[in-house]
Coordinates of C-alpha atoms in Angstrom, one line a residue:
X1 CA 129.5 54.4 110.2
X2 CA 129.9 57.5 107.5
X3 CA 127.8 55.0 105.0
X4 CA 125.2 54.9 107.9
X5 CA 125.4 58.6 108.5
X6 CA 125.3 59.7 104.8
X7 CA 121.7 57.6 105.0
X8 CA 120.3 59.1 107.9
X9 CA 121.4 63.1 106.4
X10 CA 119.8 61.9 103.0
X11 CA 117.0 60.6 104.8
X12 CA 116.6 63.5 107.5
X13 CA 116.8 66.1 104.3
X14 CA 114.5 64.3 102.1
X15 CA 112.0 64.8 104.8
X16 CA 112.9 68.5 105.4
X17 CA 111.7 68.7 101.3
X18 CA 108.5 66.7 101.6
X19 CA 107.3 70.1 104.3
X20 CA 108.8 72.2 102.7
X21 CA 107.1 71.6 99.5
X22 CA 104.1 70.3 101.6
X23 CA 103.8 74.3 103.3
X24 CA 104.0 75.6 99.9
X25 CA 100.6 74.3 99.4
X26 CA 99.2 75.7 102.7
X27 CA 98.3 78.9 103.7
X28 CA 98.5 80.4 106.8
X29 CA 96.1 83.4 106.6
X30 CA 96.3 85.9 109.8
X31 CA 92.8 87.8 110.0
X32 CA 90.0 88.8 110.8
X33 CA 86.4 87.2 112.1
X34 CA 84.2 86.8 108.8
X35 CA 87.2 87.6 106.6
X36 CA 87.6 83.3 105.6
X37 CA 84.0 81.8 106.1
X38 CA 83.9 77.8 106.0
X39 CA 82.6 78.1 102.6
X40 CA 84.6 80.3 100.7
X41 CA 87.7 78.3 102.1
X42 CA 86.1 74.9 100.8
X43 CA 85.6 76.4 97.4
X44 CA 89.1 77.5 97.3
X45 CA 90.9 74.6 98.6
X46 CA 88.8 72.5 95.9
X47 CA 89.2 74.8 92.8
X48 CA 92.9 75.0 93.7
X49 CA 94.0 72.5 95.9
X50 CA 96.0 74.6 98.7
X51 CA 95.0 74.3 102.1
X52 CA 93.9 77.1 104.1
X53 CA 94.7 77.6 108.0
X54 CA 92.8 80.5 109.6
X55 CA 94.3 82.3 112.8
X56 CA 91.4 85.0 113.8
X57 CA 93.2 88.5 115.3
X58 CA 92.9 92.0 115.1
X59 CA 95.3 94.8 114.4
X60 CA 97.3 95.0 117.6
X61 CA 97.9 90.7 117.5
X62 CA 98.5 91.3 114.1
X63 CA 101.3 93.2 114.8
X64 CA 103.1 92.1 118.2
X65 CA 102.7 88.2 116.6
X66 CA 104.6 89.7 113.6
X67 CA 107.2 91.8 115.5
X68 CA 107.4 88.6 117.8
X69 CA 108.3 86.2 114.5
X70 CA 110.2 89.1 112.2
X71 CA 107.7 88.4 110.0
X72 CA 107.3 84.9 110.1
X73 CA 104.8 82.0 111.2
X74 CA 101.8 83.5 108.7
X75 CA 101.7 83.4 104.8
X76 CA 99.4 86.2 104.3
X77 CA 98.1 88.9 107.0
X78 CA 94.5 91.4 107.2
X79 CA 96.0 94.4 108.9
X80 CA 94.2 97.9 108.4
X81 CA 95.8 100.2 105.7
X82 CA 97.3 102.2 108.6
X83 CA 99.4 99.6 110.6
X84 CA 101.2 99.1 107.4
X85 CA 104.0 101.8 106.4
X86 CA 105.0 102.3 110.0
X87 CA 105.3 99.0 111.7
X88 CA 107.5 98.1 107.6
X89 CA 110.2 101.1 108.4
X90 CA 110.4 100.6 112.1
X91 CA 110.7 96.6 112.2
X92 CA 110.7 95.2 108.4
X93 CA 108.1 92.9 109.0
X94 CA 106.3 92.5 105.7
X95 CA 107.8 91.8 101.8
X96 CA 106.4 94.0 99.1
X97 CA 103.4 93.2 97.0
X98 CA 104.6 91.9 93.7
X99 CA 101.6 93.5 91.7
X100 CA 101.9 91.8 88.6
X101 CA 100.4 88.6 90.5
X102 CA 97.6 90.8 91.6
X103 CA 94.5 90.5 89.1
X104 CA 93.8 94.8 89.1
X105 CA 90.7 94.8 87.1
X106 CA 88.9 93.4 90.2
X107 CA 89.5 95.9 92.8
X108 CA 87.7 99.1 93.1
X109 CA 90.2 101.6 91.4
X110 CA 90.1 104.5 93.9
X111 CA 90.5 101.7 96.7
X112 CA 93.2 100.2 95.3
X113 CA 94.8 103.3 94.4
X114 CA 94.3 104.7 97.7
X115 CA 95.8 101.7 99.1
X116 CA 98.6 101.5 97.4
X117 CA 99.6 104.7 98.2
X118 CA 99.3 104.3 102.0
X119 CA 101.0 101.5 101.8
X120 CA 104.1 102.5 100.1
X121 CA 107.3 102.6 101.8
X122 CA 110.7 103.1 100.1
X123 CA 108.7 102.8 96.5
X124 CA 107.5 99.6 97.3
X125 CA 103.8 99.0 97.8
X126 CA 103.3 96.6 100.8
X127 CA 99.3 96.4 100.7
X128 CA 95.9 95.7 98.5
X129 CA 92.6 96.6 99.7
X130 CA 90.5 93.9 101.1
X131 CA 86.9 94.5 103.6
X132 CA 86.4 98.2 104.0
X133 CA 84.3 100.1 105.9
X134 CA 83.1 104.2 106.4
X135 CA 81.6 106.2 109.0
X136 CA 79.7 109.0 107.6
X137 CA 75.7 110.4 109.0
X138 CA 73.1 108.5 110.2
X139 CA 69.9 110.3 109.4
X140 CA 66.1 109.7 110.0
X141 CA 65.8 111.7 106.8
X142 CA 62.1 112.2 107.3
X143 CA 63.1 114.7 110.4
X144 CA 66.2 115.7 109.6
X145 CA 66.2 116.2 105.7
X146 CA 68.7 119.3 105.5
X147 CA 71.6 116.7 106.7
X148 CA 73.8 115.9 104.3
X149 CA 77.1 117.0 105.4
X150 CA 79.5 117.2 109.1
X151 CA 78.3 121.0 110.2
X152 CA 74.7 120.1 108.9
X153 CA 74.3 118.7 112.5
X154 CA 75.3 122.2 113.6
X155 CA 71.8 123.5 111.3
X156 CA 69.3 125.2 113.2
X157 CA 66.1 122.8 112.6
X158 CA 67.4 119.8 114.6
X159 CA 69.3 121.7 117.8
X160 CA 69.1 119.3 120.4
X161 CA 68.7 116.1 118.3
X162 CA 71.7 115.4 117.3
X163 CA 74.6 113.3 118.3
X164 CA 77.9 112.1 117.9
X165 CA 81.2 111.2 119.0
X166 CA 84.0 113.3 121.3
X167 CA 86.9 111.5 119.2
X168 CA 89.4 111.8 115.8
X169 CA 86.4 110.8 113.3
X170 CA 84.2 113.8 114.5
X171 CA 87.3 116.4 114.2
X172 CA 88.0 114.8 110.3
X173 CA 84.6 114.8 109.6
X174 CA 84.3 118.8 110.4
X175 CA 87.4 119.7 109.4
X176 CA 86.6 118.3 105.6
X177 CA 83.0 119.2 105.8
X178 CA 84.8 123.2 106.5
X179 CA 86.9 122.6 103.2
X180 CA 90.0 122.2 105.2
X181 CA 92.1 118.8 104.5
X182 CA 93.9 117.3 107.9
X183 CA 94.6 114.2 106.1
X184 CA 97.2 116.7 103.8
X185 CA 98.4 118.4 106.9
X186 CA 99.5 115.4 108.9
X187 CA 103.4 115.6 107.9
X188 CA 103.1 119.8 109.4
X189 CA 101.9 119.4 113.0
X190 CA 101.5 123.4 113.1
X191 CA 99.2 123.5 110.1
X192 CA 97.3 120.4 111.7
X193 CA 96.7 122.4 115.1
X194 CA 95.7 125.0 113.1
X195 CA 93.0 123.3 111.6
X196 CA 92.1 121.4 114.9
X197 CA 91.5 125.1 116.1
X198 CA 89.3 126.5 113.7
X199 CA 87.5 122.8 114.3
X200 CA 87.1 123.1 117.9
X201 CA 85.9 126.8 117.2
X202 CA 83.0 125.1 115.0
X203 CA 82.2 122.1 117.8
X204 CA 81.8 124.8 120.5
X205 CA 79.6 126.8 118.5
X206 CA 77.5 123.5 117.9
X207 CA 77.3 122.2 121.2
X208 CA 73.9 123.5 121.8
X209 CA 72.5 121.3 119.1
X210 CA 74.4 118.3 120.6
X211 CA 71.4 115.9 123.0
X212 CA 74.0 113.9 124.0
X213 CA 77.9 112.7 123.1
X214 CA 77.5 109.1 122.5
X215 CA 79.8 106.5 124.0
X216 CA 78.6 102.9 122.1
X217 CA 76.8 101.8 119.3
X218 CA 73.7 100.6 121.6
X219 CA 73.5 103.9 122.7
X220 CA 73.3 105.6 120.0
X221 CA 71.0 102.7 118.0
X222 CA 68.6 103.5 120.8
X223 CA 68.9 107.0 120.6
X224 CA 68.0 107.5 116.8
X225 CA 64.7 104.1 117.5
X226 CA 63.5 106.4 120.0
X227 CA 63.6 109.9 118.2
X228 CA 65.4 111.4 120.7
X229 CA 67.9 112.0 117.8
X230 CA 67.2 112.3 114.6
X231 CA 70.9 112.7 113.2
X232 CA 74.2 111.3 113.6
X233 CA 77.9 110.6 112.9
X234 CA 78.1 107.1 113.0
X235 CA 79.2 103.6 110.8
X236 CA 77.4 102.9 107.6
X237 CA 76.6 98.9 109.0
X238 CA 74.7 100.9 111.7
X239 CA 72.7 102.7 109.3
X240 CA 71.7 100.1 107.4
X241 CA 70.7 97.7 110.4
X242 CA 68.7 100.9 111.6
X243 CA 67.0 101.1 107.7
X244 CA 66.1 97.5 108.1
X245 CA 63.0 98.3 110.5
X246 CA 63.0 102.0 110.5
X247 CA 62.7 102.8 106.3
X248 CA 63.2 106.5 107.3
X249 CA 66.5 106.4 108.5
X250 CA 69.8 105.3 106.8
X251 CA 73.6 106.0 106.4
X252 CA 74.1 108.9 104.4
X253 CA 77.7 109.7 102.9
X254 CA 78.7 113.4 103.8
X255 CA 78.7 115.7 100.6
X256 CA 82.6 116.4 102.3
X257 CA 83.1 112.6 102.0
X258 CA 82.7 109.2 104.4
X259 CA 85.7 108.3 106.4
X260 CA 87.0 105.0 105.3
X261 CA 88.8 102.0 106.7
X262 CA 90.6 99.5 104.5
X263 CA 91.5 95.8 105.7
X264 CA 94.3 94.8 103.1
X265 CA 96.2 91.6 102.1
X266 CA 100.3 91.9 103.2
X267 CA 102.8 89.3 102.7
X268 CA 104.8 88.7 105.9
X269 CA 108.3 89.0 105.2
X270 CA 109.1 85.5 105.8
X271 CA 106.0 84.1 104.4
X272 CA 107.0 80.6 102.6
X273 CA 103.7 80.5 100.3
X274 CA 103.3 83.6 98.6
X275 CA 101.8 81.0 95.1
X276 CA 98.7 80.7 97.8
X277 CA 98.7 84.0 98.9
X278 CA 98.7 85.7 95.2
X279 CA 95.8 82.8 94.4
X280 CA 93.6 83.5 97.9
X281 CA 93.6 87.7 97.0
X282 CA 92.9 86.9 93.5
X283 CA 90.1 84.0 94.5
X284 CA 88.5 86.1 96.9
X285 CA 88.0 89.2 95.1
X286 CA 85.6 87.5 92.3
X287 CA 83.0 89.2 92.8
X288 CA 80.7 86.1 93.6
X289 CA 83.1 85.2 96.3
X290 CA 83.3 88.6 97.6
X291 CA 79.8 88.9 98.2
X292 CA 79.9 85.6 100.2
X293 CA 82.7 87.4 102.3
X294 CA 80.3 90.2 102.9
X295 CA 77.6 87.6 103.8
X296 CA 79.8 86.7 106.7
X297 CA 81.8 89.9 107.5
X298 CA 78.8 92.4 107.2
X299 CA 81.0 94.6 105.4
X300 CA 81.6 95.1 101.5
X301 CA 85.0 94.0 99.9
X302 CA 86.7 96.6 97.3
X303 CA 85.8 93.7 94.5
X304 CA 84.5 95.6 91.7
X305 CA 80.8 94.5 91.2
X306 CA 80.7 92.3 94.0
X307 CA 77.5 94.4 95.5
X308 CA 75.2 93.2 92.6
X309 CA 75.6 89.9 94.2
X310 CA 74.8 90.7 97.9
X311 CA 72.0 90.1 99.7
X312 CA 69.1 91.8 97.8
X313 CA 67.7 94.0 100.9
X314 CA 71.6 95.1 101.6
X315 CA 72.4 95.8 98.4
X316 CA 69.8 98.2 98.0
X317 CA 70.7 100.4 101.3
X318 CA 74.5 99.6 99.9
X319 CA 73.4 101.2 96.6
X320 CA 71.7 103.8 97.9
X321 CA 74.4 105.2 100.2
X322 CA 77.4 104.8 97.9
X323 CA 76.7 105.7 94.5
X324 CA 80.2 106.0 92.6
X325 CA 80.8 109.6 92.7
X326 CA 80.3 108.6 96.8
X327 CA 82.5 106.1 97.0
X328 CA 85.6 107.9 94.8
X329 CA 85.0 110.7 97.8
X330 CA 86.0 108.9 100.7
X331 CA 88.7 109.9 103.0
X332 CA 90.9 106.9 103.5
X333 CA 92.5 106.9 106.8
X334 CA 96.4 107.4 106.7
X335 CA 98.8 106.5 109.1
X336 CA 98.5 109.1 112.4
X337 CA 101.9 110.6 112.9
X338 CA 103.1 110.9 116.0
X339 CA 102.5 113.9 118.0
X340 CA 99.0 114.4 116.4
X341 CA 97.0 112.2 119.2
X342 CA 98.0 114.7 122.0
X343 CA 97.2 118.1 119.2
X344 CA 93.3 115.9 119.0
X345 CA 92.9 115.3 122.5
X346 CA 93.5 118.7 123.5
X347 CA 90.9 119.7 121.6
X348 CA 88.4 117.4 122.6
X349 CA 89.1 118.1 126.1
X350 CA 88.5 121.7 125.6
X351 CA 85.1 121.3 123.3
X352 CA 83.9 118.7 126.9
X353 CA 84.4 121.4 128.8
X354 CA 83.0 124.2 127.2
X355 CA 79.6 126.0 128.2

């Protein structure tokens, strides 16, 4: 019988080997819709020969699946830059980037700077840029030309044609385009109120100008077809659908700077194929796969050049909107310490209410 037994361990372990070597060569990617098109995974999986499985989610799944896990079950996760350095220190959930793997010459320095810099907890850096996104001004620049920054909607040639949002990006947006800087007064929540005041001040005086606050992007796409406004805070992708029919109006990035989001690449902490992870980030951000990405996501990657091979009518209103100097101004959004949500709503509630 202990012959027999000895056998059935060898037997029984052998097999435990065969997966785990076999899961070495599969990745389990956590993301996002459009982040892992059909094609860009075929290409992969044939130039490397790791497997790809794709489980779609957003940041809140993201997070609860990797809370749920400690980190396991996924080999490489798409959260924002800002679910990053507080779900590490409170729960551990991610391993640190090992950035010697990472191919640096194709990112988009300030992004990957940026990046790395929200994602850093303990010295470590837990994140790389991936799909990014801004909101910034939406402008029918034949009527609105004087637009080019946050309090230009506040200008006296478009009162009551303008529009935009009762929430945190419209309060940022102000603030910078006043020369304050909330992003450097989150860890001081009396300085932050302070500039949330002088803010509201601002958005009270402007609320003449203000047609309407808009709730959803179908609102406000119809608003700006019809002419009822002629300038807006709103996402770049919305500008650019808008410029497709409408050549007069287009995103515009604020002189102050566009707001930016940042999907990254994080390694769960008990990922068991970080080979295929290092190989996906570094495979996707070629700039000839990154503009297949944006193809399918509708968004642009922080690959370096990976614009010159997008769609030719996109890459033009791309070009157009973010010239370098543009996108090295963005305001990346950190995490939000707590206490800051109740300081913002405050103020909104007030500017709503105001005559």
């Amino acid at each position: 019988m202990k012959t027999h037994s000895f056998i059935v361990s060898a037997a029984v372990a052998a097999v435990v080997a065969g997966t785990s070597a076999a899961s070495a060569d599969t990745l389990r990617l956590l993301t996002w819709g459009g982040y892992a098109p059909e094609d860009v995974i075929a290409k992969f999986e044939a130039e490397t020969g790791h497997t790809v499985e794709v489980t779609k989610s957003n940041n809140e799944e993201m997070i609860a699946k990797l809370r749920a896990t400690r980190g396991g079950g996924f080999d490489l996760a798409q959260p924002s830059q800002d679910r990053i350095a507080g779900p590490q220190a409170e729960f551990g959930i991610y391993k640190p980037i090992d950035l010697s793997k990472i191919d640096a010459s194709q990112f988009i320095p300030s992004m990957l700077e940026a990046t790395k810099g929200n994602t850093t907890v303990d010295g470590e850096v837990y994140g790389v840029p991936h799909v990014w996104g801004t909101s910034g001004l939406v402008v029918d620049t034949a009527k609105a030309a004087s637009v080019k920054d946050y309090t230009d909607l506040c200008n006296a040639d478009v009162a009551g044609k303008v529009s935009y949002r009762l929430k945190r990006p419209t309060l940022i947006g102000f603030a910078y385009s006043m020369g304050l800087d909330p992003f450097a007064a989150y860890g001081d929540e009396a300085a932050y109120a302070e500039i949330m005041g002088k803010v509201e001040d601002k958005l009270t005086e402007c609320k003449a100008n203000v047609k309407t606050y808009w709730g959803g992007g179908d609102e406000l796409m119809g608003l700006l077809r019809s002419g009822e406004v002629v300038a807006s805070m709103a996402w770049d992708t919305g500008g650019w659908k808008l410029n497709a029919d409408m050549a007069d109006i287009t995103f515009v990035a604020p002189e102050a700077g566009a707001l930016g989001w940042i999907d990254t690449f994080v390694l769960p902490a008990k990922g068991k194929a970080d080979d295929a992870a290092y190989a996906w980030i570094n495979f996707v951000m070629q700039p000839e796969v990154a503009a297949m990405i944006t193809a399918a996501a509708g968004n642009f990657t922080a690959s370096q050049g990976a614009d010159a091979y997008a769609d030719d009518a996109l890459k033009a209103r791309y070009q157009a909107s973010f010239p370098q100097e543009a996108i090295d101004n963005i305001k990346w959004y950190p995490p939000v310490p707590a206490g800051l949500e109740a300081i913002e709503g405050g103020v909104l509630d007030r500017v709503k209410a105001a005559n």
